[in-house]
Short mmCIF file of C-alpha atoms in Angstrom, two decimals:
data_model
loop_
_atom_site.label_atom_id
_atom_site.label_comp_id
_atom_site.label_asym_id
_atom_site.label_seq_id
_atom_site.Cartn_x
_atom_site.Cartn_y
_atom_site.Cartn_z
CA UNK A 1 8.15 122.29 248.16
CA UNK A 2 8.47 118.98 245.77
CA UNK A 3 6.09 120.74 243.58
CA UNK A 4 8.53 124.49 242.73
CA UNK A 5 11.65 121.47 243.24
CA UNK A 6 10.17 119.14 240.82
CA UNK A 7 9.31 122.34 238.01
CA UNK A 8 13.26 123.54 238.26
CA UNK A 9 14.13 120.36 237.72
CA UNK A 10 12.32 120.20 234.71
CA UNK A 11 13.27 122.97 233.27
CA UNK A 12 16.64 122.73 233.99
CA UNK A 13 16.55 118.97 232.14
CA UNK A 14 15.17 120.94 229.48
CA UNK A 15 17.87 124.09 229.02
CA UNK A 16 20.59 121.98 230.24
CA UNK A 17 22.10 120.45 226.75
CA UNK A 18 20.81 123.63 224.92
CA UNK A 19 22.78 125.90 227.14
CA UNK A 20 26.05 124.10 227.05
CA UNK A 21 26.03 123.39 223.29
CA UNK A 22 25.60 127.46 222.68
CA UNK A 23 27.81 127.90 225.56
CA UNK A 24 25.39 130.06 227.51
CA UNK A 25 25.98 130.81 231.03
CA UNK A 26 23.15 132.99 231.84
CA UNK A 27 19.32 132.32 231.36
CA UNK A 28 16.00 131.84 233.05
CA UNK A 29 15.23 128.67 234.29
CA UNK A 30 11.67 129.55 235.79
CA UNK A 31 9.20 132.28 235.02
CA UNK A 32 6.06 132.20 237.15
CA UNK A 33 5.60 128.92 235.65
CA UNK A 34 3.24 127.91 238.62
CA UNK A 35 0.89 130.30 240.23
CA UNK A 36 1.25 129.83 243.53
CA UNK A 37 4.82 130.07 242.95
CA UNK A 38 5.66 133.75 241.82
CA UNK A 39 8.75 133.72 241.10
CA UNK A 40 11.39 134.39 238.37
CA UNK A 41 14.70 132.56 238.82
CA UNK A 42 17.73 133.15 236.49
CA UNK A 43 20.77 131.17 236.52
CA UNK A 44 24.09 133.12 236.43
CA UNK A 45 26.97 130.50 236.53
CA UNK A 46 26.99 129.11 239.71
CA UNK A 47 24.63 131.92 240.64
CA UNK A 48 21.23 131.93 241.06
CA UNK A 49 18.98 135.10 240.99
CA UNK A 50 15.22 135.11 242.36
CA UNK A 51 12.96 137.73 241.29
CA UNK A 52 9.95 137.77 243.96
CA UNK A 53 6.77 138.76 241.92
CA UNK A 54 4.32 138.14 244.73
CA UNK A 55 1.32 140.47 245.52
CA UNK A 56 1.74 142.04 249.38
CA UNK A 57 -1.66 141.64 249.29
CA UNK A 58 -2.98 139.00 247.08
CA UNK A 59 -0.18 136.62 248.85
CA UNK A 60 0.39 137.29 252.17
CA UNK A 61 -0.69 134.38 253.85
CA UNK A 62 1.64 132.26 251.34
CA UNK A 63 5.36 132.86 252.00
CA UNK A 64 6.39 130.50 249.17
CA UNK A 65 10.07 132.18 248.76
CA UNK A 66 11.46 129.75 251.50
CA UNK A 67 10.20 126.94 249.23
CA UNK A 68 12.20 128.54 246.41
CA UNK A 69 15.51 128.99 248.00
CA UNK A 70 15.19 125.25 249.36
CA UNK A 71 14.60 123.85 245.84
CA UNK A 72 17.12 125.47 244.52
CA UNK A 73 20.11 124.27 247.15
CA UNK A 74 18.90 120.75 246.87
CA UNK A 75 19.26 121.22 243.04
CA UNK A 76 22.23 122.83 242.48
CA UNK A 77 23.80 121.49 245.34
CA UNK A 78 24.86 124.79 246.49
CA UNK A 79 24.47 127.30 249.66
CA UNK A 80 22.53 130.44 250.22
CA UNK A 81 25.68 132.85 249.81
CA UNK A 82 24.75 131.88 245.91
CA UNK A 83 21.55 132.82 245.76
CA UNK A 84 20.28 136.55 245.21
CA UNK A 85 16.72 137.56 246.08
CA UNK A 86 15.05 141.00 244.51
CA UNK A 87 11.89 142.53 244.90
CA UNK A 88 10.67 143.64 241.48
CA UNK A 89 8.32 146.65 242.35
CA UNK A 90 7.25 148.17 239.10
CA UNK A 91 9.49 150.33 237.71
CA UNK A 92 8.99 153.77 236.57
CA UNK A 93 11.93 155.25 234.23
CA UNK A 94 15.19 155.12 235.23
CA UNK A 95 14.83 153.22 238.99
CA UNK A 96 15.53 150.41 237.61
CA UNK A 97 19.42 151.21 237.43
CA UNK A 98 19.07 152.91 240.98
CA UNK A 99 22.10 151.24 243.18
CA UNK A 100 20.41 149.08 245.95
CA UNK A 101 23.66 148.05 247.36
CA UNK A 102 27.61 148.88 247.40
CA UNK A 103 29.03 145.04 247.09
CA UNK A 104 30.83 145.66 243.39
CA UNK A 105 30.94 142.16 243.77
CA UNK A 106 31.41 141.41 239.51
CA UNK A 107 32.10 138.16 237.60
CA UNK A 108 31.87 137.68 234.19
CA UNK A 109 29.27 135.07 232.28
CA UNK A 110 29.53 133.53 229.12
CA UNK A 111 27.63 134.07 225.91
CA UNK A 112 28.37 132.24 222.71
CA UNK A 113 30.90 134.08 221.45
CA UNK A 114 31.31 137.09 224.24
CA UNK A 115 32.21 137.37 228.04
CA UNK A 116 29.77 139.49 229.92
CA UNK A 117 30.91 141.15 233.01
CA UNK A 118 27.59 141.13 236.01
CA UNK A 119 26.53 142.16 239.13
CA UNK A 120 24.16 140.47 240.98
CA UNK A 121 23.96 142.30 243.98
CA UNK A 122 24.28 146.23 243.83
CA UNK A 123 21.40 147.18 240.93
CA UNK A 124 17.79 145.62 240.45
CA UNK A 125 18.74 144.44 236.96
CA UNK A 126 22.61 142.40 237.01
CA UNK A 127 24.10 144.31 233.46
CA UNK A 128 22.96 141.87 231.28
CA UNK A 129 19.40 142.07 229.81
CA UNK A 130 18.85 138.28 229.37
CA UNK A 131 15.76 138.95 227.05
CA UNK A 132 17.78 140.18 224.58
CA UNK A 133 20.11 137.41 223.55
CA UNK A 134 18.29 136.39 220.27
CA UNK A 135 19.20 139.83 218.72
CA UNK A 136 22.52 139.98 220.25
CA UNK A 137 23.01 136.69 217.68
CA UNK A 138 21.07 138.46 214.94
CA UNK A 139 23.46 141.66 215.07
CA UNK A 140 26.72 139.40 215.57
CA UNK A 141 25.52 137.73 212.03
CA UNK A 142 25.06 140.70 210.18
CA UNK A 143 27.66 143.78 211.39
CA UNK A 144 30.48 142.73 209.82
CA UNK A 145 31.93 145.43 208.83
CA UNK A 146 29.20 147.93 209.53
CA UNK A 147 28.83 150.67 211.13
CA UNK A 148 26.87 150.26 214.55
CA UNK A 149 24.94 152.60 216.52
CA UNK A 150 23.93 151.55 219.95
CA UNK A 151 21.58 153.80 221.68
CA UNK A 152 20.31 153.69 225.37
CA UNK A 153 23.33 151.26 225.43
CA UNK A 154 23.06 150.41 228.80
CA UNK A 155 26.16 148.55 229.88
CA UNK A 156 27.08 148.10 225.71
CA UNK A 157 26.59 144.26 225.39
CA UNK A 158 24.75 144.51 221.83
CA UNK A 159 27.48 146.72 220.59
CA UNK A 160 30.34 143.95 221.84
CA UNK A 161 28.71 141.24 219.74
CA UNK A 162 28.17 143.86 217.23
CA UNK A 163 32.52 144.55 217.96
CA UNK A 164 32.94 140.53 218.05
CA UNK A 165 31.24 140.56 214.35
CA UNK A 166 34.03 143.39 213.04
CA UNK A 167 31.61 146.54 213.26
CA UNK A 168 33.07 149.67 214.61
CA UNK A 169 30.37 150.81 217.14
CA UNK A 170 29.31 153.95 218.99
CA UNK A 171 27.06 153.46 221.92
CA UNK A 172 25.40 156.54 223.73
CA UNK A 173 23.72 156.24 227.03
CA UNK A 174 23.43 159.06 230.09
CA UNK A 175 24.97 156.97 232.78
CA UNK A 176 28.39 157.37 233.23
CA UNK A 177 28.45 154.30 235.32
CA UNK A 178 26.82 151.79 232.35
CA UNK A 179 29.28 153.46 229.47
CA UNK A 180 32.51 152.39 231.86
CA UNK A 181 30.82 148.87 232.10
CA UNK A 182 30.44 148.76 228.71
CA UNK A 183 34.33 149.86 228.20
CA UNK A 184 34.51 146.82 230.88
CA UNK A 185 32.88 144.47 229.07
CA UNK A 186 34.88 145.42 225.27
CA UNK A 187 37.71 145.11 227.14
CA UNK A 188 36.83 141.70 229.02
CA UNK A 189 36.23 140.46 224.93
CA UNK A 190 39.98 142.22 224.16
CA UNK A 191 38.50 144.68 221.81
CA UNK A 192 40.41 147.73 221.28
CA UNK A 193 38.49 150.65 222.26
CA UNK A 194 40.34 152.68 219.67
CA UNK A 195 37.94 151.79 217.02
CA UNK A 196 34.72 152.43 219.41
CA UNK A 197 32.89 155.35 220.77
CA UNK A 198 31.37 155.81 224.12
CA UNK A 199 29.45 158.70 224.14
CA UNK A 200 27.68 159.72 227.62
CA UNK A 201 24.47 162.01 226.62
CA UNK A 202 21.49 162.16 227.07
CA UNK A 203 19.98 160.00 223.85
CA UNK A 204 17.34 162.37 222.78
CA UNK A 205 19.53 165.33 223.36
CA UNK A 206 21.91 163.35 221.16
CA UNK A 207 19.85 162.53 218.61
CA UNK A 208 18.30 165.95 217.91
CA UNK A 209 22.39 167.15 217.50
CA UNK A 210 22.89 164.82 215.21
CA UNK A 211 19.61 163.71 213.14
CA UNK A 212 20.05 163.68 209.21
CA UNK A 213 23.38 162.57 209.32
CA UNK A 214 23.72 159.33 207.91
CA UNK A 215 26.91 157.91 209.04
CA UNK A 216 25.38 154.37 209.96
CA UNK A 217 24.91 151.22 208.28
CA UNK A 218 22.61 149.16 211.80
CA UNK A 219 20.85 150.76 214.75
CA UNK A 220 19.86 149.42 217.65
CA UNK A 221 17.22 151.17 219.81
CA UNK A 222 16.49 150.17 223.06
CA UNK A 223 14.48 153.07 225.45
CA UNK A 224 13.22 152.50 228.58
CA UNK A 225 9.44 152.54 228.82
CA UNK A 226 9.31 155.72 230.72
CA UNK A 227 11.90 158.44 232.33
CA UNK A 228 11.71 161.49 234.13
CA UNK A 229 15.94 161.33 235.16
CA UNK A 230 16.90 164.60 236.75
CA UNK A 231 19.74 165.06 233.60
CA UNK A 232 16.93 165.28 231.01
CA UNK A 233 15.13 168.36 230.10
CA UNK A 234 11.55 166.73 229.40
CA UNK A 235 9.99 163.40 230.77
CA UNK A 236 9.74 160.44 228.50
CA UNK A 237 7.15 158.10 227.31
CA UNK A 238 8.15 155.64 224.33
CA UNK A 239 5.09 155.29 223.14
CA UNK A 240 4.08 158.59 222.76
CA UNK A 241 7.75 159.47 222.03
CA UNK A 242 8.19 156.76 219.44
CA UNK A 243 8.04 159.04 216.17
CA UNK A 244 10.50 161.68 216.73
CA UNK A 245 13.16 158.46 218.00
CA UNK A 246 12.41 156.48 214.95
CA UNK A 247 12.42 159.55 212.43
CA UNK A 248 15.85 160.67 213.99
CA UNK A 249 17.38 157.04 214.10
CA UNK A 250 16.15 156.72 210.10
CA UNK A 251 17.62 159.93 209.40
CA UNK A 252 21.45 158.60 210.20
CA UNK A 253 20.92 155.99 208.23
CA UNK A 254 23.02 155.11 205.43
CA UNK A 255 20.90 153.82 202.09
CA UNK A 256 20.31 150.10 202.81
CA UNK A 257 20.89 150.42 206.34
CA UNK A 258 18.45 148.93 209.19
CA UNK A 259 17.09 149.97 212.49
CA UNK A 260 16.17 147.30 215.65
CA UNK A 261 13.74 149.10 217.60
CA UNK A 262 12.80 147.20 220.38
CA UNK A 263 11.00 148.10 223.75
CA UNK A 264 9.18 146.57 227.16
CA UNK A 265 6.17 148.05 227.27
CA UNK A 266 3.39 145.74 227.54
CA UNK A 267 0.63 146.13 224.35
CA UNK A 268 3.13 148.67 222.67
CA UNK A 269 1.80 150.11 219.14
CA UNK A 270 4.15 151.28 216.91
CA UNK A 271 2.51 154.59 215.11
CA UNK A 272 0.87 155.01 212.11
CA UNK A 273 3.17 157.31 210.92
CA UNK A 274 5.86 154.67 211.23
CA UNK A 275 3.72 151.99 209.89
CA UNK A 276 3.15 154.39 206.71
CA UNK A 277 6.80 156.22 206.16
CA UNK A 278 8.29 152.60 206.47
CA UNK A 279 9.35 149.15 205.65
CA UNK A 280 8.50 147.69 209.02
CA UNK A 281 8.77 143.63 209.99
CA UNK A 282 7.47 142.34 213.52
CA UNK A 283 10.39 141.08 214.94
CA UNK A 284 8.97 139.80 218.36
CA UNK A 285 8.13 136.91 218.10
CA UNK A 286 11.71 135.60 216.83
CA UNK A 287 13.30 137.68 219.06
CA UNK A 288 12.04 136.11 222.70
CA UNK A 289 14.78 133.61 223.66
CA UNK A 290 13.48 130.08 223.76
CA UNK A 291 13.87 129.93 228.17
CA UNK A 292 11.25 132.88 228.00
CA UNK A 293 7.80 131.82 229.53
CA UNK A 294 6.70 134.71 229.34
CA UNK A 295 6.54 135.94 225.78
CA UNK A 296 5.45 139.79 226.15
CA UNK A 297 8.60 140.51 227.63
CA UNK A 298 9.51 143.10 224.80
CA UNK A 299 8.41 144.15 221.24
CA UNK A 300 10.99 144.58 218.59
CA UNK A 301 10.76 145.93 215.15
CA UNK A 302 12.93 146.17 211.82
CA UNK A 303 12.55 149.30 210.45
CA UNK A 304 14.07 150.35 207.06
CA UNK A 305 13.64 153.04 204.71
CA UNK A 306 11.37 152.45 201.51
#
């Protein structure tokens, strides 16, 4: 117990002054730091969500999670109502937005310069991909005035930072559920949707309509690893899918204009092809927040036309 209390504490020292001065709300505070301990924990507010990464087999005989949830009261000084635990099976496709409860319990977390409506309880992931928060920065920066495309959007917080900056953005996903977050979370930031699109399709679908029309001046591409949803006409790999998304995504490109191509598959290679047609820069290793232990989280590219 003082050993998982004495690690949070640590870490928490650590991200403490960092996370106030940026005025971030959400981030990890623990990533499997300790083996016997394997656990993710990210902080939400006064929330606290624990990811339980242990083997049914390799770790039966040590129930650690107790430890955890213990630890984390004595901290934070709060109660158990606070604190969310999830059982991250791997995930194939598009279970990881599958609902795994009906509380629509929401509040909404600050980042920087946006407010970012979550939900801890009813989905395995909370609405916010925390991984991501480097580039969310990186696109605020530079889409002033652009013209943003947001694809696999998910619940569309790139495209409000991208909004925040003064880009008008159009973000496509197939849930119908995500896109209204999304229009939740614009509105949350008092954008008017009036100079946004939400589009629900399914991307590839989407992008085979409207490939080789450039009408966009940033892209940002974030698939899922794999997908076989019942909406979609073929099943889904990224890697072996990767040319035909990055040919159509450079094909609505305006001259000058940039695509983010990032994705969570573990030892991704981006093509030949890519490499070749391409001016491509490794984008990875800047774009893994700084509270990230583990730093294989995601690969991310930018990918512009020679």
């Amino acid at each position: 117990m003082d050993m998982i209390k004495n690690r949070l504490e640590k870490n928490f020292k650590k991200l403490k002054s960092w996370s106030e001065r940026h005025q971030i709300e959400a981030f990890r505070l623990y990533d499997r730091d300790i083996p016997e301990y394997p656990f993710i924990v990210d902080v939400y507010k006064d929330h606290y969500v624990v990811y339980d990464k242990s083997d049914f087999i390799k770790d039966k005989d040590k129930n650690h999670l107790p430890h955890v949830i213990e630890a984390l009261k004595a901290l934070f000084k709060t109660s158990e109502d606070c604190i969310v635990i999830k059982k991250r099976e791997r995930q194939e496709g598009l279970k990881q937005y599958e609902k795994l409860d009906s509380k629509e319990q929401t509040f909404s977390v600050r980042e920087s310069q946006a407010l970012l409506k979550v939900n801890l309880y009813d989905y395995l992931d909370t609405g916010l991909f925390l991984d991501h928060r480097p580039m969310r920065q990186k696109v605020f920066k530079t889409a002033k005035d652009k013209t943003f495309l947001n694809l696999f959007c998910y619940t569309g917080s790139v495209s409000v930072f991208a909004a925040l900056a003064g880009a008008r953005t159009t973000s496509v996903d197939m849930s119908q559920t995500y896109l209204r977050w999304a229009q939740d979370n614009f509105e949350l930031n008092k954008i008017d949707l009036g100079d946004h699109s939400f589009i629900n399709a399914d991307v590839l679908e989407w992008l085979r309509a409207n490939r080789d029309h450039a009408a966009f001046d940033m892209i940002f591409l974030d698939p899922p690893t794999f997908s076989n949803s019942k909406k979609m006409e073929d099943s889904f790999e990224v890697e072996r899918d990767q040319d035909f998304l990055v040919d159509a995504c450079m094909s609505m490109l305006k001259p000058n204009g940039v695509l983010y191509f990032s994705n969570n598959k573990r030892k991704f290679k981006l093509s030949e092809n890519i490499l070749a047609k391409y001016t491509v820069k490794d984008l990875t290793e800047e774009s893994i927040p700084q509270d990230f232990h583990d730093k294989k989280i995601h690969c991310c590219f930018e990918i512009k036309n020679k």
